[in-house]
Tab-separated table of C-alpha atoms in Angstrom:
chain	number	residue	atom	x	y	z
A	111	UNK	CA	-59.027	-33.439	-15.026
A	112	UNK	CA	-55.559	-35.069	-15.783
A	113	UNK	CA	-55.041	-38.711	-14.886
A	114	UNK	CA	-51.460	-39.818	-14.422
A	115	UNK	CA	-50.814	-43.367	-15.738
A	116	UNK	CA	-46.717	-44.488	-14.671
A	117	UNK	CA	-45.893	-47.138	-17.571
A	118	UNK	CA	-43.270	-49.389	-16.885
A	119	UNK	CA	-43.340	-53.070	-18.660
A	120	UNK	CA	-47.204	-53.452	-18.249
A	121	UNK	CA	-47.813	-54.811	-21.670
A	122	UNK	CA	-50.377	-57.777	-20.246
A	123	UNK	CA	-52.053	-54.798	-17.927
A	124	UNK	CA	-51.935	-51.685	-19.601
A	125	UNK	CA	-54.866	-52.176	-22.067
A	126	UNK	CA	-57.178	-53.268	-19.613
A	127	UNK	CA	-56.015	-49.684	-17.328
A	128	UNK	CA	-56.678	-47.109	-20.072
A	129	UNK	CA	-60.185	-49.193	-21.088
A	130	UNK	CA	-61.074	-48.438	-17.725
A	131	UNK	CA	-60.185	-45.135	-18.289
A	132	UNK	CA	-61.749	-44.164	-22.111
A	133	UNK	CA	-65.215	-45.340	-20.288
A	134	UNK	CA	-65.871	-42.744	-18.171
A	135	UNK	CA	-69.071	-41.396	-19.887
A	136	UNK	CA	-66.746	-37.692	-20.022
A	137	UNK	CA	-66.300	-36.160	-22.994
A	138	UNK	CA	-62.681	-36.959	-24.415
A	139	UNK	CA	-62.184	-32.523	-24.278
A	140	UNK	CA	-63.180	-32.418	-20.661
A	141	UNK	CA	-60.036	-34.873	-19.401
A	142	UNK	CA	-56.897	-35.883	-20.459
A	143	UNK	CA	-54.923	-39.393	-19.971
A	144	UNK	CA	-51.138	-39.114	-19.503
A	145	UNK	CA	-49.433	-41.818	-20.012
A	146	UNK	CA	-45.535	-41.456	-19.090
A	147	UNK	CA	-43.337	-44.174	-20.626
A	148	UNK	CA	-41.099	-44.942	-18.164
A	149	UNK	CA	-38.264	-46.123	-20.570
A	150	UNK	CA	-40.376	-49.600	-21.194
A	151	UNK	CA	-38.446	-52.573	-22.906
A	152	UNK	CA	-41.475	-54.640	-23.421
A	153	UNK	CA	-44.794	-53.493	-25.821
A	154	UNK	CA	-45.798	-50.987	-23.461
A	155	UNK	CA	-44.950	-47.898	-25.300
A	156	UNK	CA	-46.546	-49.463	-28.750
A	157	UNK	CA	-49.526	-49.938	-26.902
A	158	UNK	CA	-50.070	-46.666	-25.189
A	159	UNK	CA	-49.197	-45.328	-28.476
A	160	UNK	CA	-51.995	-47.538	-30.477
A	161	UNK	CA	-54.603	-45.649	-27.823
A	162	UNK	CA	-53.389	-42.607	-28.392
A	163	UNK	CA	-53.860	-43.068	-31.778
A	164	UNK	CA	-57.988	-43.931	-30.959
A	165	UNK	CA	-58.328	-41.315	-28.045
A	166	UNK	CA	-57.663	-37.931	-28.404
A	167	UNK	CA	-57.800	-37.457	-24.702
A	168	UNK	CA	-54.764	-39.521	-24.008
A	169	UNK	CA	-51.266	-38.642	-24.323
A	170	UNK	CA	-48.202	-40.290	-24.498
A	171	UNK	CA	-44.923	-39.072	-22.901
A	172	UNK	CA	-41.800	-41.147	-23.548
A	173	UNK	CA	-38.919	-40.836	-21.244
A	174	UNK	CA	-36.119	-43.165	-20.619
A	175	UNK	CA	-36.400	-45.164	-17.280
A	176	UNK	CA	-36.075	-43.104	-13.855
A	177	UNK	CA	-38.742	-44.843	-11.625
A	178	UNK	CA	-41.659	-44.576	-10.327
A	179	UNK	CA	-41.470	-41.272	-8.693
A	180	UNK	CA	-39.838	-39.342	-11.851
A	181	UNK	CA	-42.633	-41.199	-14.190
A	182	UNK	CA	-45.059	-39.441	-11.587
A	183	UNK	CA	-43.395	-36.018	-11.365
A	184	UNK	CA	-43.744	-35.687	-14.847
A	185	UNK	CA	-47.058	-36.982	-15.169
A	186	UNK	CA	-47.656	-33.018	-12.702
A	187	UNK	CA	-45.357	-31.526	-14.934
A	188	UNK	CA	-47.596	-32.487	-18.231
A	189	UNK	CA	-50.957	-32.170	-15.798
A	190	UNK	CA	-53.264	-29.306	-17.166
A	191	UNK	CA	-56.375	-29.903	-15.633
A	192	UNK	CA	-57.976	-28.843	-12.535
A	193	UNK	CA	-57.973	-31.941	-11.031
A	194	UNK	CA	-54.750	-34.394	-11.094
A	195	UNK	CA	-55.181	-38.432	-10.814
A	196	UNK	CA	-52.642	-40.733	-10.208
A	197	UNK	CA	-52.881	-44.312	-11.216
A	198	UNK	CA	-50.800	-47.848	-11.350
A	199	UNK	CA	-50.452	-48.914	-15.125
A	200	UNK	CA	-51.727	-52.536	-13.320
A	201	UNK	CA	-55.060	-51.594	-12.118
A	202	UNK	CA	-57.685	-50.304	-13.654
A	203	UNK	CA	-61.398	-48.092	-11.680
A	204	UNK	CA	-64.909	-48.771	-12.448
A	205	UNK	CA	-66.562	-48.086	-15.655
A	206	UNK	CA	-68.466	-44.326	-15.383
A	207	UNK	CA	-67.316	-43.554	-11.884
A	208	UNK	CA	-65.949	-40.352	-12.499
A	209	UNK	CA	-68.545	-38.234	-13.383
A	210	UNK	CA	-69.494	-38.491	-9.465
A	211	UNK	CA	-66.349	-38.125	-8.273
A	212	UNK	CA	-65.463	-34.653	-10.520
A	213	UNK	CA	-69.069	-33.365	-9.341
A	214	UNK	CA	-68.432	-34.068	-5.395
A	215	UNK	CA	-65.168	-32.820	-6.214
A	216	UNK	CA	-66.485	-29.245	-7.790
A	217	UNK	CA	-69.791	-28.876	-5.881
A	218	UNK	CA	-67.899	-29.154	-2.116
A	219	UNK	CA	-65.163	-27.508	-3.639
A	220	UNK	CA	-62.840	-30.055	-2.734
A	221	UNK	CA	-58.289	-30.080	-2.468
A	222	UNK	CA	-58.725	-33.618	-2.091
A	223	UNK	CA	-61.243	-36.849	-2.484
A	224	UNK	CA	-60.748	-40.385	-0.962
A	225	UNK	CA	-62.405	-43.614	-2.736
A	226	UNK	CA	-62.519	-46.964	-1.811
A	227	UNK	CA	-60.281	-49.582	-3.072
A	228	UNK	CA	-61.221	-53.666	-4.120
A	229	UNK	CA	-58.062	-55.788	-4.351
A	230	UNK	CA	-59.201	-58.466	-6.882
A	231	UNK	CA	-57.292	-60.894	-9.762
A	232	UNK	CA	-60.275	-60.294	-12.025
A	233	UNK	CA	-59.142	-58.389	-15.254
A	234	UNK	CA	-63.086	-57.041	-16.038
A	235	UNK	CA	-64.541	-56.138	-12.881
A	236	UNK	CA	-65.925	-53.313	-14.406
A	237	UNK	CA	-68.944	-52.422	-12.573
A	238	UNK	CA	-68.931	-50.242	-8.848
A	239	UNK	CA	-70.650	-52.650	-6.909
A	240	UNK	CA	-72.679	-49.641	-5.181
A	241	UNK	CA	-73.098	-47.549	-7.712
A	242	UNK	CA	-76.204	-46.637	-5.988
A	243	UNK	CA	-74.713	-44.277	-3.297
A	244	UNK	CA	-74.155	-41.750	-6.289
A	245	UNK	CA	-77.736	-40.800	-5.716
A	246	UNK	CA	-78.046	-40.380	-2.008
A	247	UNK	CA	-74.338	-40.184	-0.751
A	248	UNK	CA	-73.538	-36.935	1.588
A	249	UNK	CA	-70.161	-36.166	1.804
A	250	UNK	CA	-68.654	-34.812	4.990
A	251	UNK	CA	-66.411	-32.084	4.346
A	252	UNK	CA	-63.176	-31.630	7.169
A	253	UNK	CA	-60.097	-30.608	7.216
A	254	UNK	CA	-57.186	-32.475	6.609
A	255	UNK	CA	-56.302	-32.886	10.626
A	256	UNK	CA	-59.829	-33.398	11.716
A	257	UNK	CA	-59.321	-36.385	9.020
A	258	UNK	CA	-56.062	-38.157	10.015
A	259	UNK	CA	-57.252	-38.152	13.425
A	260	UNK	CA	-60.909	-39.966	12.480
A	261	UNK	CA	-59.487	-42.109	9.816
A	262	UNK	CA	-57.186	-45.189	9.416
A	263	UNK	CA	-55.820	-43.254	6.201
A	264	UNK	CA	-53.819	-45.374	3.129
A	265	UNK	CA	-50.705	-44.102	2.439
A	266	UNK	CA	-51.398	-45.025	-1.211
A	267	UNK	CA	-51.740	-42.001	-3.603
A	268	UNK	CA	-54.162	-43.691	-5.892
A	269	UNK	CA	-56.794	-43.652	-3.054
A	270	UNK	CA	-57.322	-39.537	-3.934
A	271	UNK	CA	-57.793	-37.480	-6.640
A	272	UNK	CA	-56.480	-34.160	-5.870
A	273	UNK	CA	-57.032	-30.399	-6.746
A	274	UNK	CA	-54.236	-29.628	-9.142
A	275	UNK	CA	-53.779	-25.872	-8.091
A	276	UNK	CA	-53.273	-27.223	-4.254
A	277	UNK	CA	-50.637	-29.614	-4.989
A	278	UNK	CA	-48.961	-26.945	-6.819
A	279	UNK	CA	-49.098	-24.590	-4.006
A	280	UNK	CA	-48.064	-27.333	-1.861
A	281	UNK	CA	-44.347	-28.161	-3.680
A	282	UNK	CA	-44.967	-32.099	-3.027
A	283	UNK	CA	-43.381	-34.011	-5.396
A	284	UNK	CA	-42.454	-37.821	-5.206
A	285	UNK	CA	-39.391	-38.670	-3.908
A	286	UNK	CA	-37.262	-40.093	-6.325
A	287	UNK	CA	-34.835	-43.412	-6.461
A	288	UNK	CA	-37.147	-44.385	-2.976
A	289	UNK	CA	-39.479	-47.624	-2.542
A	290	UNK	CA	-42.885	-46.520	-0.746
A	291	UNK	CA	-42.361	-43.236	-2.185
A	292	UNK	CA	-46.389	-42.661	-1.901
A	293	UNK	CA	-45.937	-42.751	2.072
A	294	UNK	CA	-44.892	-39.057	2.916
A	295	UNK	CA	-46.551	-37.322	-0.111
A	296	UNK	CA	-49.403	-38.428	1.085
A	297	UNK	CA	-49.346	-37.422	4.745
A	298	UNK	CA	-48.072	-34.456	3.980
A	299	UNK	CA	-51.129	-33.939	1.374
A	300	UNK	CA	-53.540	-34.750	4.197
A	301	UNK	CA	-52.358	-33.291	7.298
A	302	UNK	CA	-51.919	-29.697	5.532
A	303	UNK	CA	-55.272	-29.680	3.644
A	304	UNK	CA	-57.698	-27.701	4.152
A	305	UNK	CA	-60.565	-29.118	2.478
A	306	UNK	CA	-60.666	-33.253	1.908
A	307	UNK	CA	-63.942	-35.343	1.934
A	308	UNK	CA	-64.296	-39.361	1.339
A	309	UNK	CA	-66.456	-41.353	-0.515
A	310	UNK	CA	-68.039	-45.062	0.050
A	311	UNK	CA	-68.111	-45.051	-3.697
A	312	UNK	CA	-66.163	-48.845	-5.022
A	313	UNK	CA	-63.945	-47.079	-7.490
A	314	UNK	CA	-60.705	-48.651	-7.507
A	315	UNK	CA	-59.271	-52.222	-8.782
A	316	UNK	CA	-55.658	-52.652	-7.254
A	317	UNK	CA	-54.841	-55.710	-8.911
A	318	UNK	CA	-53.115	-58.846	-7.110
A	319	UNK	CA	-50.315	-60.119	-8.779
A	320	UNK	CA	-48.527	-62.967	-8.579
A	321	UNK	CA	-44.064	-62.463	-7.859
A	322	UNK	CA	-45.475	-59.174	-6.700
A	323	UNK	CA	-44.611	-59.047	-2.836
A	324	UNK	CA	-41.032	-57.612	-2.034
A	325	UNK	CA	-39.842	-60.925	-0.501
A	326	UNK	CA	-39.231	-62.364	-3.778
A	327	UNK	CA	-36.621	-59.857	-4.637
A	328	UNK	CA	-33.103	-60.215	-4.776
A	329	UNK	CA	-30.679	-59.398	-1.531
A	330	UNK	CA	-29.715	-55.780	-2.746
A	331	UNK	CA	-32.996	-54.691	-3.184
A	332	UNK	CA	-34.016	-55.936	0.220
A	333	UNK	CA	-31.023	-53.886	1.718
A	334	UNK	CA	-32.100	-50.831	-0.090
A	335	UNK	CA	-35.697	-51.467	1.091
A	336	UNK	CA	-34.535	-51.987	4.643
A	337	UNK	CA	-32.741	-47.895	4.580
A	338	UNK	CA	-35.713	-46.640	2.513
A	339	UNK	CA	-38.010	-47.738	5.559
A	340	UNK	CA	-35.630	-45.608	8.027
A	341	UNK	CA	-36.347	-43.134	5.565
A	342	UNK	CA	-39.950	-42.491	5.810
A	343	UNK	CA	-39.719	-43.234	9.906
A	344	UNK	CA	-37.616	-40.435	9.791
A	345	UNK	CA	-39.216	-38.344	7.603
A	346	UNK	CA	-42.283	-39.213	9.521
A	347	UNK	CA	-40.533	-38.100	12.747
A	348	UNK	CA	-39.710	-34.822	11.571
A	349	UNK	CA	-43.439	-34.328	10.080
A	350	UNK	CA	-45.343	-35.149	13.540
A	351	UNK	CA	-42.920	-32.771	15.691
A	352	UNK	CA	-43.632	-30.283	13.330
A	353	UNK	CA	-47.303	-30.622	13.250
A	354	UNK	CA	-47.529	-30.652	17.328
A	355	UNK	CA	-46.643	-27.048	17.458
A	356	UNK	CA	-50.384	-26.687	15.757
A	357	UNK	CA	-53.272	-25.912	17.867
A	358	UNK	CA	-56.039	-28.298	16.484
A	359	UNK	CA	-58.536	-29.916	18.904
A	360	UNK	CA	-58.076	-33.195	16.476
A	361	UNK	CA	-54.367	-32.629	16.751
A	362	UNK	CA	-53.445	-35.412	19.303
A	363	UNK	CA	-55.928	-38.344	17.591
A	364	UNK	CA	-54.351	-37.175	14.050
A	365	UNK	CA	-50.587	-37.241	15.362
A	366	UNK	CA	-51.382	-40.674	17.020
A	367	UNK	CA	-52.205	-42.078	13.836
A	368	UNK	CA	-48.963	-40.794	12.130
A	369	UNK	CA	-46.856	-41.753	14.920
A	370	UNK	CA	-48.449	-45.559	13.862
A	371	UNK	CA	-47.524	-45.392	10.415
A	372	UNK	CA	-43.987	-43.943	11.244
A	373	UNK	CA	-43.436	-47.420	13.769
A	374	UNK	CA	-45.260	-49.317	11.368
A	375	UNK	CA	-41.957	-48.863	9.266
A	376	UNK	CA	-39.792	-49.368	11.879
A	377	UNK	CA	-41.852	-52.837	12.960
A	378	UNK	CA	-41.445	-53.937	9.125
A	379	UNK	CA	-37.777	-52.732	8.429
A	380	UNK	CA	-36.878	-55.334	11.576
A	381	UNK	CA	-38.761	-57.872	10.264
A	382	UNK	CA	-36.199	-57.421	7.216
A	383	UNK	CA	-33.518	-57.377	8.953
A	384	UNK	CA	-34.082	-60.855	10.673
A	385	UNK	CA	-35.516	-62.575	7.016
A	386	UNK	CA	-31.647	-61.112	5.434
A	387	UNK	CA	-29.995	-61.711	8.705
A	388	UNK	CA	-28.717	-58.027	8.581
A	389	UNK	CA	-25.630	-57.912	11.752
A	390	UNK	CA	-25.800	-56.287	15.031
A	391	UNK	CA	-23.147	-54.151	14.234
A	392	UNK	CA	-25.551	-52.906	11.252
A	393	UNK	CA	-29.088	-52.499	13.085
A	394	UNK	CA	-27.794	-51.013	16.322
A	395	UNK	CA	-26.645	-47.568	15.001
A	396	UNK	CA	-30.064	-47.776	13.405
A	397	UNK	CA	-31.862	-48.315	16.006
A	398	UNK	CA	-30.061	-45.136	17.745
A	399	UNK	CA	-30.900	-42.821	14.973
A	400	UNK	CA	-34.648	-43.757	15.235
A	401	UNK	CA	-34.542	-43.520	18.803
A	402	UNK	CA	-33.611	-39.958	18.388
A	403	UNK	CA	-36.618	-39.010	16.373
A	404	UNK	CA	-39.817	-41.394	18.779
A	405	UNK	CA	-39.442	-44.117	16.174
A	406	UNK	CA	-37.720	-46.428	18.776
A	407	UNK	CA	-38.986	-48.388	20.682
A	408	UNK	CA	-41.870	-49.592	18.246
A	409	UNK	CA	-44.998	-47.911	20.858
A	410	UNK	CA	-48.589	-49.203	21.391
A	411	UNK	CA	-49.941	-47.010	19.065
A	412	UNK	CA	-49.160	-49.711	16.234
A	413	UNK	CA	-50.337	-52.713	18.160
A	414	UNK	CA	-53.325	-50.818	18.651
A	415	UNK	CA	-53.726	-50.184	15.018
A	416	UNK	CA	-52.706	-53.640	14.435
A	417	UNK	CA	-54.604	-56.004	17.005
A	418	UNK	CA	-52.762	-58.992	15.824
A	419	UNK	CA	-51.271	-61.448	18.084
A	420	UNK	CA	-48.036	-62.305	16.230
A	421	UNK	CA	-47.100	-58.413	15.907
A	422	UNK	CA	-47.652	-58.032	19.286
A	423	UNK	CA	-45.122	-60.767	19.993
A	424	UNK	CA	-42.512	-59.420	17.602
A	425	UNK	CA	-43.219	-56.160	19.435
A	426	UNK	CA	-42.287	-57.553	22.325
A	427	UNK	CA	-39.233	-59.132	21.271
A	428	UNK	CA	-38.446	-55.652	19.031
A	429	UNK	CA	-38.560	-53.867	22.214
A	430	UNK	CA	-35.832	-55.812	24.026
A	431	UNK	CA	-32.630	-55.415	21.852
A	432	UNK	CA	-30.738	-58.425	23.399
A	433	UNK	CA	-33.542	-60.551	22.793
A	434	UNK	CA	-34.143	-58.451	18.737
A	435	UNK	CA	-30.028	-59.165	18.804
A	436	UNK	CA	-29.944	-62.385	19.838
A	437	UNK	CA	-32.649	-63.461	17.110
A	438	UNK	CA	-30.235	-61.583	14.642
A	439	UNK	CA	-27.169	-63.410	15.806
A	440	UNK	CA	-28.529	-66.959	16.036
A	441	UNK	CA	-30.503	-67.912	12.908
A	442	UNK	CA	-27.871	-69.193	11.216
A	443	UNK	CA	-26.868	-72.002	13.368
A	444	UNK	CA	-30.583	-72.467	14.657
A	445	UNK	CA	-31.203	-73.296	10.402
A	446	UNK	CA	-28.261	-75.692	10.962
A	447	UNK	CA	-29.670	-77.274	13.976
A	448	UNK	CA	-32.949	-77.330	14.189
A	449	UNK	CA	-34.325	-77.324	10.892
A	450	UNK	CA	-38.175	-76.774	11.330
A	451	UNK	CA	-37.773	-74.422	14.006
A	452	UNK	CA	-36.087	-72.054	12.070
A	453	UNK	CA	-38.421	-72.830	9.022
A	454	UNK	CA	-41.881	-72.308	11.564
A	455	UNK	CA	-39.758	-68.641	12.460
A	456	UNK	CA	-39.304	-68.107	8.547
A	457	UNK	CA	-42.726	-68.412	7.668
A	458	UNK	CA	-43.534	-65.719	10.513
A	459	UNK	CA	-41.457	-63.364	9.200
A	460	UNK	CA	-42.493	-63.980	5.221
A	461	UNK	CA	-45.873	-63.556	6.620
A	462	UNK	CA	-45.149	-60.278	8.147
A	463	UNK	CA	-43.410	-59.145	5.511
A	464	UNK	CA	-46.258	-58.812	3.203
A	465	UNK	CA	-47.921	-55.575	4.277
A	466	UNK	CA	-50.147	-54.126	2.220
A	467	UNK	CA	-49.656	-52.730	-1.077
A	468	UNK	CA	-46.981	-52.918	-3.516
A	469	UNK	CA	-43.372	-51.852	-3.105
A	470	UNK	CA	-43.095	-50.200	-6.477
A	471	UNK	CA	-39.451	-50.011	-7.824
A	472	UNK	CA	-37.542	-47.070	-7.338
């Protein structure tokens, strides 16, 4: 098994990562750790190197910074194991949870395994807190349709370990210089399998950071966020007309849930454009291209996914370009005049901006 490990100025979090990695009750010559130095200007790369120096099982790529995405495609590159892992230099998994994990993986003969996630701000939350199910668990073995269509997936690569020799056969790689880069890979990966299971195993620690939410970036990167989100909708818009020329009886549940994550961009790059007060004259020709592709109008599908009151509302308001337009074109003076409306709007749209999971950098 090879486990990816992206390094990027981690040097408070990278220790506690490969710990959770070197205690895996697997012999160091049945695994191997790669850790790609992604051009690091803080003690990163002296760190990873001090553990390589201890572990023979982990190895240490330097490379000068491209992002995420390059960091990863290398990490496949190096990969030499049957099995390929991809992890955030930030979190860290439960102490001896792999062994399960390669054996459900080999005995079902698996192209890809799902494993559930704990968000926590704990730095040694080492034990699965049902590491019982290891001894009873059944996995149910489907295809990677039949699984879109029964599951609300994550788009998240570090939620599946994956056969090496399918990924290969596949030609994904992460796209690079994009935020949410995980997003396609990943539906690709699952829609064209042909063998994924999941496991109620607690494996993963996704650690929650403070100054970690894209808000709290500067302007430029929100504008490059903002055309990286009509990225994916498009990409995503491509990928489900594709898939409905498929005859799968799961096929309609499974491209429903796709056609939510593609809007789900589309609801969240608007959101964006009111918090940076983005033009008309910039959104509309936006809005045409995703119209041309089902991304536009944002469809039930995502309220349905997303029962929430306030998104239904911004839905609604979404929907109706000269009421989305006139929200765009009258901020500014509703900040000038009425102060704590504009403020009670501001805190609706921060709120909505944090979705789930990190935006890694580009």
């Amino acid at each position: 098994m090879s486990i990816v490990v992206p390094t990027y100025n981690v040097e408070q979090y990278l220790a506690i990562c490969l710990d959770s990695l070197v205690n895996q009750s697997i012999s160091a010559g049945d695994y191997e750790i790669i850790v790609v130095n992604d051009g690091s200007t803080d003690g990163s790369g002296d760190i990873a190197m001090s553990y390589q120096d201890r572990y023979t099982q982990i190895k240490v790529y330097h490379q000068e910074n491209q992002g995420l995405s390059a960091a990863r495609n290398k990490g496949i590159e190096l990969a030499t194991g049957t099995y390929i892992y991809f992890i955030d230099s930030d979190d860290y998994i439960a102490h001896h949870t792999l062994p399960y994990a390669l054996k459900v993986l080999q005995s079902n003969n698996l192209e890809v395994f799902g494993l559930k996630v704990k968000y926590t701000d704990a730095v040694n939350d080492w034990q699965s807190g049902n590491f019982e199910v290891t001894k009873t668990e059944s996995v149910r073995v489907m295809d990677g349709i039949t699984y879109l269509a029964e599951h609300n997936y994550l788009n998240t690569v570090w939620w599946y370990i994956i056969k090496r020799k399918y990924l290969m056969e596949s030609g994904l790689v992460f796209p690079v210089g994009r935020f949410m880069e995980d997003a396609v890979f990943t539906a690709k990966l699952l829609a064209n399998t042909n063998r994924i299971a999941e496991s109620s195993l607690d494996f993963y620690r996704y650690r929650v950071r403070p100054n970690s939410i894209t808000t709290q970036r500067d302007k430029q990167h929100n504008l490059k966020l903002i055309n990286d989100y009509e990225i994916n909708a498009t990409e995503f818009g491509h990928m489900i007309r594709s898939l409905s020329q498929l005859s799968h009886p799961n096929l309609p549940l499974a491209l429903e849930r796709l056609s939510a994550m593609q809007h789900s961009f589309v609801f969240f790059m608007l959101v964006k454009c009111i918090k940076f007060k983005l033009t008309q004259k910039k959104v509309e020709p936006i809005l045409d291209r995703l119209s041309a592709i089902d991304g536009y109008p944002i469809n039930e599908v995502f309220i349905r996914q997303n029962p929430n009151a306030a998104y239904r509302l911004m839905r609604l308001m979404m929907n109706h370009k000269s009421l989305y337009f006139a929200a765009l074109n009258t901020l500014g003076w509703i900040h000038k005049i009425f102060p704590n409306i504009y403020n009670g709007m501001d805190k609706l749209v921060n709120a909505l901006s944090k979705i789930r999971g990190r935006t890694a950098r580009p």
